[in-house]
Amino acid sequence: MKKSLKYTIIGAAILSLIGLGGFGLNLSKPKAVNVQASFDKIRTIEEATNEAENVIIGKVIKNEVAYNYVYGEPYPWTDSIVHIEKSFKGNLKGNIVFAQEGGLDKETNTMILLENYNVLTPEQQYVFFIRKAYIFDGHTEMENKYVSVGGPTTVYRIEGAKAKNVIMPELNKDFSEIEQIITKKIKNK
Amino acid sequence: MIKKRKIALLLIVVLFSLMFVQSAFAWPGIGYVWQNPGAPQLRFVSGFPSDLQTAASNAAYSWGAYPLHTYIWGNNSSGNLNCTSYYNSNSYTSGTTYPAITLGYITGANIEINTYWSNSYSTLGKQSLVGHEFGHALGLSEYYADNWGLMVHSDATRNANETFQPRTSDINGINSLYP
């Protein structure tokens, strides 16, 4: 009986250490904070195609370190290096820098997500509707970068035959359908 | 002996559950409520434009026009809903709400309006935008099911539908959070 109690205590100690280790890991991980947002409008594929300077399929190579609150907005921005795999509109080639809202706030070790939008995943393909970022107020952080027209609401993650909107599941479509709409819109212009 | 075993098992369960505590607190903003529903109070941070101050006051009043169990008080320097603005033409976000969560309850929020967008809105459009953010600050998320509600993502949709104040779905949402 004494032996079994000893084993129970040892077992509890080992599992507790594992538990505490996991807790410690969680503590060191950035705390994720979801910022609720409102957007100027939710663009259809046709509207996004029309508004964008470039419509591309791109593969994310890597995410760069986020930079903070350039314009006083409540979220940092993160740059992704995106390799262009197909260009529907415009003639971009090679790699571009895609600037996106949200990312790691290093000062507070907080991962700030806009409407649960996690920054793009490396090695993942997306459909982007983009334009060159504006430079204003003397800020050069956005020089030679691209932003999504419509923000995250017009970024679609390609998963097999599906194109999944990164924040609004109700906008998910078959990839072939999106491709067809984009092609038709560009032809009819 | 059995008691000691029970204590040891309880210890295991408690320590293991600690691993998940951080994850449980990791997603504020949806499903959180104010512990004191009468606590939300506006604070216009210095530089918050006068047109948005009017919009915010009207939006707070519009939420208060219904017999709800929560309400937003007017501007006070010690308020907990900090209203600020910024200008960024590279962002398609017109407004954001960054909630402060303490011990599982909303204790305040930073409400930030992108004047690049709001400057082009009508007086009622501004009220709709700020009112939408107040809905978040009270604990509501977006409603995908009701295109007519104030908690629709899109300013353009709300303005086209002339949704400048809470509608039935918004009121039902608040009533479910604060029964």
CSV table of N, CA, C and O in Angstrom, one decimal, chain B residues 6-106:
chain,number,residue,atom,x,y,z
B,6,LYS,N,-6.6,10.8,-3.7
B,6,LYS,CA,-7.5,11.7,-4.3
B,6,LYS,C,-6.9,13.1,-4.4
B,6,LYS,O,-7.0,13.8,-5.4
B,7,ILE,N,-6.2,13.5,-3.4
B,7,ILE,CA,-5.5,14.8,-3.4
B,7,ILE,C,-4.4,14.8,-4.5
B,7,ILE,O,-4.3,15.8,-5.3
B,8,ALA,N,-3.7,13.7,-4.6
B,8,ALA,CA,-2.7,13.6,-5.7
B,8,ALA,C,-3.3,13.7,-7.0
B,8,ALA,O,-2.8,14.4,-7.9
B,9,LEU,N,-4.4,13.0,-7.2
B,9,LEU,CA,-5.1,13.1,-8.5
B,9,LEU,C,-5.6,14.5,-8.8
B,9,LEU,O,-5.5,14.9,-9.9
B,10,LEU,N,-6.2,15.1,-7.8
B,10,LEU,CA,-6.7,16.4,-7.9
B,10,LEU,C,-5.6,17.4,-8.3
B,10,LEU,O,-5.7,18.3,-9.2
B,11,LEU,N,-4.4,17.2,-7.7
B,11,LEU,CA,-3.2,18.0,-8.1
B,11,LEU,C,-2.9,17.9,-9.5
B,11,LEU,O,-2.6,18.8,-10.2
B,12,ILE,N,-2.9,16.6,-10.0
B,12,ILE,CA,-2.6,16.4,-11.4
B,12,ILE,C,-3.6,17.1,-12.3
B,12,ILE,O,-3.2,17.8,-13.2
B,13,VAL,N,-4.8,17.0,-12.0
B,13,VAL,CA,-5.9,17.6,-12.8
B,13,VAL,C,-5.7,19.1,-12.8
B,13,VAL,O,-5.7,19.8,-13.9
B,14,VAL,N,-5.4,19.7,-11.7
B,14,VAL,CA,-5.3,21.2,-11.6
B,14,VAL,C,-4.1,21.6,-12.4
B,14,VAL,O,-4.2,22.6,-13.2
B,15,LEU,N,-3.0,21.0,-12.2
B,15,LEU,CA,-1.8,21.4,-12.8
B,15,LEU,C,-1.8,21.2,-14.4
B,15,LEU,O,-1.4,22.1,-15.1
B,16,PHE,N,-2.5,20.1,-14.8
B,16,PHE,CA,-2.7,19.9,-16.2
B,16,PHE,C,-3.6,21.0,-16.8
B,16,PHE,O,-3.3,21.5,-17.9
B,17,SER,N,-4.6,21.3,-16.1
B,17,SER,CA,-5.5,22.3,-16.6
B,17,SER,C,-4.9,23.7,-16.7
B,17,SER,O,-5.2,24.5,-17.6
B,18,LEU,N,-3.8,23.9,-15.9
B,18,LEU,CA,-3.1,25.2,-16.0
B,18,LEU,C,-2.5,25.4,-17.4
B,18,LEU,O,-2.3,26.5,-17.9
B,19,MET,N,-2.1,24.2,-18.0
B,19,MET,CA,-1.5,24.3,-19.4
B,19,MET,C,-2.5,25.0,-20.3
B,19,MET,O,-2.0,25.6,-21.3
B,20,PHE,N,-3.8,24.9,-20.1
B,20,PHE,CA,-4.7,25.4,-21.1
B,20,PHE,C,-5.3,26.8,-20.7
B,20,PHE,O,-6.1,27.4,-21.4
B,21,VAL,N,-4.9,27.3,-19.5
B,21,VAL,CA,-5.5,28.6,-19.1
B,21,VAL,C,-5.1,29.7,-20.0
B,21,VAL,O,-6.0,30.5,-20.5
B,22,GLN,N,-3.9,29.7,-20.5
B,22,GLN,CA,-3.4,30.8,-21.3
B,22,GLN,C,-4.2,30.8,-22.7
B,22,GLN,O,-4.6,31.8,-23.1
B,23,SER,N,-4.4,29.5,-23.2
B,23,SER,CA,-5.2,29.4,-24.4
B,23,SER,C,-6.6,30.0,-24.3
B,23,SER,O,-7.1,30.6,-25.1
B,24,ALA,N,-7.2,29.7,-23.1
B,24,ALA,CA,-8.5,30.1,-22.9
B,24,ALA,C,-8.7,31.6,-22.9
B,24,ALA,O,-9.7,32.2,-23.3
B,25,PHE,N,-7.6,32.3,-22.4
B,25,PHE,CA,-7.7,33.7,-22.4
B,25,PHE,C,-7.1,34.4,-23.7
B,25,PHE,O,-7.0,35.6,-23.7
B,26,ALA,N,-6.8,33.6,-24.6
B,26,ALA,CA,-6.1,34.1,-25.8
B,26,ALA,C,-7.0,34.8,-26.8
B,26,ALA,O,-6.5,35.4,-27.7
B,27,TRP,N,-8.3,34.7,-26.7
B,27,TRP,CA,-9.1,35.2,-27.8
B,27,TRP,C,-10.2,36.1,-27.2
B,27,TRP,O,-11.4,35.7,-27.2
B,28,PRO,N,-9.8,37.2,-26.7
B,28,PRO,CA,-10.9,38.1,-26.2
B,28,PRO,C,-11.7,38.7,-27.3
B,28,PRO,O,-11.3,38.7,-28.4
B,29,GLY,N,-12.8,39.3,-27.0
B,29,GLY,CA,-13.5,40.1,-27.9
B,29,GLY,C,-14.8,39.4,-28.3
B,29,GLY,O,-15.8,40.1,-28.6
B,30,ILE,N,-14.9,38.1,-28.3
B,30,ILE,CA,-16.1,37.4,-28.6
B,30,ILE,C,-16.5,36.6,-27.4
B,30,ILE,O,-15.8,35.8,-26.9
B,31,GLY,N,-17.8,36.9,-27.0
B,31,GLY,CA,-18.3,36.1,-25.8
B,31,GLY,C,-17.9,36.7,-24.5
B,31,GLY,O,-18.2,36.1,-23.5
B,32,TYR,N,-17.2,37.8,-24.5
B,32,TYR,CA,-16.9,38.5,-23.2
B,32,TYR,C,-17.9,39.5,-22.9
B,32,TYR,O,-18.4,40.2,-23.9
B,33,VAL,N,-18.2,39.7,-21.7
B,33,VAL,CA,-19.2,40.8,-21.3
B,33,VAL,C,-18.6,41.6,-20.2
B,33,VAL,O,-17.6,41.3,-19.6
B,34,TRP,N,-19.3,42.7,-19.9
B,34,TRP,CA,-18.9,43.6,-18.8
B,34,TRP,C,-19.5,42.9,-17.5
B,34,TRP,O,-20.7,42.5,-17.6
B,35,GLN,N,-18.8,42.9,-16.5
B,35,GLN,CA,-19.3,42.4,-15.2
B,35,GLN,C,-20.3,43.3,-14.7
B,35,GLN,O,-21.4,42.9,-14.2
B,36,ASN,N,-20.0,44.6,-14.8
B,36,ASN,CA,-21.0,45.6,-14.4
B,36,ASN,C,-21.6,46.3,-15.7
B,36,ASN,O,-20.9,47.1,-16.3
B,37,PRO,N,-22.8,45.9,-16.2
B,37,PRO,CA,-23.3,46.4,-17.5
B,37,PRO,C,-23.4,47.9,-17.5
B,37,PRO,O,-23.6,48.5,-18.6
B,38,GLY,N,-23.4,48.6,-16.4
B,38,GLY,CA,-23.6,50.0,-16.3
B,38,GLY,C,-22.2,50.7,-16.3
B,38,GLY,O,-22.2,51.9,-16.1
B,39,ALA,N,-21.1,50.0,-16.5
B,39,ALA,CA,-19.8,50.6,-16.4
B,39,ALA,C,-19.3,51.3,-17.7
B,39,ALA,O,-18.5,52.2,-17.6
B,40,PRO,N,-19.7,50.8,-18.9
B,40,PRO,CA,-19.1,51.5,-20.1
B,40,PRO,C,-19.3,53.0,-20.1
B,40,PRO,O,-20.5,53.4,-20.0
B,41,GLN,N,-18.2,53.7,-20.3
B,41,GLN,CA,-18.4,55.2,-20.3
B,41,GLN,C,-17.3,55.7,-21.3
B,41,GLN,O,-16.2,55.3,-21.4
B,42,LEU,N,-17.8,56.7,-22.1
B,42,LEU,CA,-16.9,57.2,-23.2
B,42,LEU,C,-15.8,58.1,-22.6
B,42,LEU,O,-16.0,58.7,-21.6
B,43,ARG,N,-14.7,58.1,-23.3
B,43,ARG,CA,-13.7,59.1,-23.0
B,43,ARG,C,-13.1,59.5,-24.4
B,43,ARG,O,-12.5,58.7,-25.1
B,44,PHE,N,-13.3,60.8,-24.7
B,44,PHE,CA,-12.8,61.3,-25.9
B,44,PHE,C,-11.3,61.7,-25.7
B,44,PHE,O,-11.1,62.7,-25.0
B,45,VAL,N,-10.4,60.9,-26.3
B,45,VAL,CA,-9.0,61.2,-26.1
B,45,VAL,C,-8.7,62.4,-26.9
B,45,VAL,O,-9.3,62.7,-28.0
B,46,SER,N,-7.8,63.2,-26.4
B,46,SER,CA,-7.4,64.5,-27.0
B,46,SER,C,-7.1,64.3,-28.5
B,46,SER,O,-6.4,63.4,-28.9
B,47,GLY,N,-7.7,65.1,-29.4
B,47,GLY,CA,-7.5,65.0,-30.8
B,47,GLY,C,-8.6,64.2,-31.5
B,47,GLY,O,-8.6,64.2,-32.7
B,48,PHE,N,-9.5,63.6,-30.7
B,48,PHE,CA,-10.7,62.9,-31.3
B,48,PHE,C,-11.5,64.0,-32.0
B,48,PHE,O,-12.0,64.9,-31.2
B,49,PRO,N,-11.7,63.9,-33.3
B,49,PRO,CA,-12.4,65.1,-34.0
B,49,PRO,C,-13.8,65.3,-33.5
B,49,PRO,O,-14.5,64.4,-33.1
B,50,SER,N,-14.2,66.6,-33.6
B,50,SER,CA,-15.5,67.0,-33.1
B,50,SER,C,-16.7,66.3,-33.8
B,50,SER,O,-17.7,65.9,-33.2
B,51,ASP,N,-16.5,66.0,-35.1
B,51,ASP,CA,-17.6,65.4,-35.8
B,51,ASP,C,-17.8,63.9,-35.3
B,51,ASP,O,-18.9,63.4,-35.2
B,52,LEU,N,-16.6,63.3,-35.0
B,52,LEU,CA,-16.7,61.9,-34.4
B,52,LEU,C,-17.2,62.0,-33.0
B,52,LEU,O,-17.8,61.0,-32.5
B,53,GLN,N,-16.9,63.0,-32.3
B,53,GLN,CA,-17.5,63.2,-30.9
B,53,GLN,C,-19.0,63.2,-30.9
B,53,GLN,O,-19.7,62.5,-30.1
B,54,THR,N,-19.5,64.0,-31.9
B,54,THR,CA,-21.0,64.1,-32.0
B,54,THR,C,-21.5,62.7,-32.4
B,54,THR,O,-22.5,62.2,-31.8
B,55,ALA,N,-20.8,62.0,-33.4
B,55,ALA,CA,-21.3,60.7,-33.8
B,55,ALA,C,-21.2,59.7,-32.6
B,55,ALA,O,-22.2,58.9,-32.5
B,56,ALA,N,-20.2,59.8,-31.8
B,56,ALA,CA,-20.1,58.9,-30.7
B,56,ALA,C,-21.2,59.1,-29.6
B,56,ALA,O,-21.8,58.2,-29.1
B,57,SER,N,-21.5,60.4,-29.4
B,57,SER,CA,-22.5,60.7,-28.4
B,57,SER,C,-23.9,60.2,-28.9
B,57,SER,O,-24.6,59.6,-28.1
B,58,ASN,N,-24.1,60.4,-30.2
B,58,ASN,CA,-25.4,59.9,-30.8
B,58,ASN,C,-25.5,58.4,-30.8
B,58,ASN,O,-26.5,57.8,-30.6
B,59,ALA,N,-24.3,57.8,-31.1
B,59,ALA,CA,-24.3,56.3,-31.2
B,59,ALA,C,-24.5,55.7,-29.8
B,59,ALA,O,-25.3,54.8,-29.6
B,60,ALA,N,-23.9,56.4,-28.7
B,60,ALA,CA,-24.1,55.9,-27.4
B,60,ALA,C,-25.6,56.0,-27.0
B,60,ALA,O,-26.2,55.1,-26.4
B,61,TYR,N,-26.2,57.1,-27.4
B,61,TYR,CA,-27.6,57.4,-27.2
B,61,TYR,C,-28.5,56.4,-27.9
B,61,TYR,O,-29.5,55.9,-27.3
B,62,SER,N,-28.1,56.0,-29.1
B,62,SER,CA,-28.9,55.0,-29.9
B,62,SER,C,-28.9,53.7,-29.2
B,62,SER,O,-29.9,53.0,-29.3
B,63,TRP,N,-27.8,53.3,-28.6
B,63,TRP,CA,-27.8,52.0,-27.9
B,63,TRP,C,-28.6,52.1,-26.6
B,63,TRP,O,-29.3,51.2,-26.2
B,64,GLY,N,-28.7,53.3,-26.1
B,64,GLY,CA,-29.4,53.5,-24.8
B,64,GLY,C,-30.9,53.7,-25.1
B,64,GLY,O,-31.7,53.8,-24.1
B,65,ALA,N,-31.3,53.8,-26.4
B,65,ALA,CA,-32.7,54.1,-26.7
B,65,ALA,C,-33.6,52.8,-26.4
B,65,ALA,O,-34.8,52.9,-26.6
B,66,TYR,N,-33.0,51.7,-26.1
B,66,TYR,CA,-33.7,50.5,-25.9
B,66,TYR,C,-33.6,50.1,-24.4
B,66,TYR,O,-32.6,50.4,-23.8
B,67,PRO,N,-34.6,49.4,-23.9
B,67,PRO,CA,-34.5,49.0,-22.5
B,67,PRO,C,-33.6,47.8,-22.3
B,67,PRO,O,-34.0,46.7,-22.1
B,68,LEU,N,-32.3,48.1,-22.5
B,68,LEU,CA,-31.3,47.0,-22.3
B,68,LEU,C,-30.7,47.0,-20.9
B,68,LEU,O,-30.8,48.0,-20.2
B,69,HIS,N,-30.1,45.9,-20.6
B,69,HIS,CA,-29.5,45.8,-19.3
B,69,HIS,C,-28.0,46.3,-19.3
B,69,HIS,O,-27.2,46.1,-18.4
B,70,THR,N,-27.7,47.0,-20.4
B,70,THR,CA,-26.3,47.6,-20.4
B,70,THR,C,-26.5,48.9,-21.2
B,70,THR,O,-27.4,49.1,-22.0
B,71,TYR,N,-25.7,49.9,-20.9
B,71,TYR,CA,-25.8,51.2,-21.5
B,71,TYR,C,-24.4,51.8,-21.5
B,71,TYR,O,-23.5,51.4,-20.8
B,72,ILE,N,-24.2,52.9,-22.3
B,72,ILE,CA,-23.0,53.6,-22.4
B,72,ILE,C,-23.2,55.0,-21.9
B,72,ILE,O,-24.0,55.7,-22.4
B,73,TRP,N,-22.4,55.4,-20.9
B,73,TRP,CA,-22.5,56.8,-20.4
B,73,TRP,C,-21.8,57.7,-21.3
B,73,TRP,O,-20.9,57.3,-22.1
B,74,GLY,N,-22.1,59.0,-21.2
B,74,GLY,CA,-21.5,60.0,-22.1
B,74,GLY,C,-20.0,60.3,-21.7
B,74,GLY,O,-19.5,59.7,-20.8
B,75,ASN,N,-19.4,61.2,-22.4
B,75,ASN,CA,-18.0,61.5,-22.3
B,75,ASN,C,-17.6,61.9,-20.9
B,75,ASN,O,-18.3,62.8,-20.3
B,76,ASN,N,-16.5,61.3,-20.4
B,76,ASN,CA,-16.0,61.7,-19.1
B,76,ASN,C,-14.5,61.4,-19.1
B,76,ASN,O,-14.1,60.3,-19.7
B,77,SER,N,-13.7,62.2,-18.5
B,77,SER,CA,-12.3,62.1,-18.6
B,77,SER,C,-11.8,60.8,-17.9
B,77,SER,O,-10.7,60.3,-18.2
B,78,SER,N,-12.6,60.2,-17.1
B,78,SER,CA,-12.3,58.9,-16.5
B,78,SER,C,-13.0,57.7,-17.1
B,78,SER,O,-13.0,56.6,-16.6
B,79,GLY,N,-13.6,58.0,-18.3
B,79,GLY,CA,-14.3,56.9,-19.0
B,79,GLY,C,-13.3,55.7,-19.4
B,79,GLY,O,-12.1,55.9,-19.4
B,80,ASN,N,-13.9,54.6,-19.7
B,80,ASN,CA,-13.1,53.4,-20.1
B,80,ASN,C,-13.3,53.0,-21.5
B,80,ASN,O,-12.6,52.0,-21.9
B,81,LEU,N,-14.1,53.7,-22.3
B,81,LEU,CA,-14.1,53.5,-23.8
B,81,LEU,C,-13.3,54.6,-24.4
B,81,LEU,O,-13.9,55.7,-24.7
B,82,ASN,N,-12.1,54.4,-24.7
B,82,ASN,CA,-11.2,55.4,-25.2
B,82,ASN,C,-11.4,55.6,-26.7
B,82,ASN,O,-11.1,54.7,-27.5
B,83,CYS,N,-11.9,56.7,-27.1
B,83,CYS,CA,-12.2,57.0,-28.5
B,83,CYS,C,-11.1,57.8,-29.1
B,83,CYS,O,-10.8,59.0,-28.6
B,84,THR,N,-10.4,57.3,-30.1
B,84,THR,CA,-9.3,58.0,-30.8
B,84,THR,C,-9.5,57.8,-32.3
B,84,THR,O,-10.3,57.1,-32.7
B,85,SER,N,-8.6,58.5,-33.0
B,85,SER,CA,-8.7,58.4,-34.5
B,85,SER,C,-7.2,58.4,-35.0
B,85,SER,O,-6.3,58.7,-34.4
B,86,TYR,N,-7.2,57.9,-36.2
B,86,TYR,CA,-5.9,57.9,-37.0
B,86,TYR,C,-6.2,58.0,-38.4
B,86,TYR,O,-7.4,58.0,-38.8
B,87,TYR,N,-5.2,58.2,-39.3
B,87,TYR,CA,-5.5,58.4,-40.7
B,87,TYR,C,-4.5,57.4,-41.5
B,87,TYR,O,-3.3,57.6,-41.4
B,88,ASN,N,-5.1,56.5,-42.2
B,88,ASN,CA,-4.2,55.6,-43.0
B,88,ASN,C,-4.9,55.1,-44.2
B,88,ASN,O,-5.9,54.3,-44.2
B,89,SER,N,-4.5,55.7,-45.4
B,89,SER,CA,-5.1,55.4,-46.6
B,89,SER,C,-4.7,54.0,-47.2
B,89,SER,O,-5.2,53.6,-48.2
B,90,ASN,N,-3.8,53.4,-46.5
B,90,ASN,CA,-3.4,52.0,-47.0
B,90,ASN,C,-4.2,50.9,-46.3
B,90,ASN,O,-4.0,49.8,-46.6
B,91,SER,N,-5.1,51.4,-45.4
B,91,SER,CA,-5.9,50.4,-44.6
B,91,SER,C,-7.3,50.5,-45.1
B,91,SER,O,-7.8,51.6,-45.3
B,92,TYR,N,-8.0,49.4,-45.2
B,92,TYR,CA,-9.4,49.3,-45.6
B,92,TYR,C,-10.2,49.1,-44.3
B,92,TYR,O,-11.4,48.8,-44.4
B,93,THR,N,-9.6,49.3,-43.2
B,93,THR,CA,-10.3,49.2,-41.9
B,93,THR,C,-10.7,50.6,-41.5
B,93,THR,O,-9.9,51.5,-41.4
B,94,SER,N,-12.0,50.7,-41.3
B,94,SER,CA,-12.5,52.0,-41.0
B,94,SER,C,-12.6,52.3,-39.5
B,94,SER,O,-12.6,53.4,-39.0
B,95,GLY,N,-12.7,51.2,-38.7
B,95,GLY,CA,-12.8,51.3,-37.3
B,95,GLY,C,-12.4,50.0,-36.6
B,95,GLY,O,-12.5,48.9,-37.2
B,96,THR,N,-11.8,50.1,-35.4
B,96,THR,CA,-11.4,48.9,-34.7
B,96,THR,C,-11.7,49.1,-33.2
B,96,THR,O,-11.8,50.2,-32.7
B,97,THR,N,-12.0,47.9,-32.6
B,97,THR,CA,-12.2,47.9,-31.2
B,97,THR,C,-11.2,46.9,-30.5
B,97,THR,O,-11.2,45.7,-30.9
B,98,TYR,N,-10.4,47.4,-29.6
B,98,TYR,CA,-9.4,46.6,-29.0
B,98,TYR,C,-9.8,46.5,-27.5
B,98,TYR,O,-9.7,47.4,-26.7
B,99,PRO,N,-10.4,45.3,-27.2
B,99,PRO,CA,-11.0,45.2,-25.9
B,99,PRO,C,-10.0,45.0,-24.8
B,99,PRO,O,-9.0,44.3,-25.0
B,100,ALA,N,-10.2,45.5,-23.6
B,100,ALA,CA,-9.4,45.1,-22.5
B,100,ALA,C,-10.1,44.1,-21.7
B,100,ALA,O,-11.3,44.3,-21.3
B,101,ILE,N,-9.5,43.0,-21.5
B,101,ILE,CA,-10.1,41.9,-20.7
B,101,ILE,C,-9.4,41.6,-19.4
B,101,ILE,O,-8.2,41.4,-19.5
B,102,THR,N,-10.1,41.7,-18.3
B,102,THR,CA,-9.5,41.4,-17.1
B,102,THR,C,-10.3,40.3,-16.3
B,102,THR,O,-11.5,40.5,-16.1
B,103,LEU,N,-9.6,39.3,-16.0
B,103,LEU,CA,-10.3,38.1,-15.3
B,103,LEU,C,-11.6,37.7,-16.0
B,103,LEU,O,-12.6,37.4,-15.3
B,104,GLY,N,-11.5,37.6,-17.3
B,104,GLY,CA,-12.7,37.1,-18.0
B,104,GLY,C,-13.8,38.1,-18.3
B,104,GLY,O,-14.8,37.7,-18.8
B,105,TYR,N,-13.6,39.3,-17.9
B,105,TYR,CA,-14.6,40.4,-18.2
B,105,TYR,C,-14.0,41.5,-19.0
B,105,TYR,O,-12.9,41.9,-18.9
B,106,ILE,N,-14.9,42.2,-19.8
B,106,ILE,CA,-14.5,43.4,-20.5
B,106,ILE,C,-14.4,44.5,-19.4
B,106,ILE,O,-15.3,44.7,-18.6
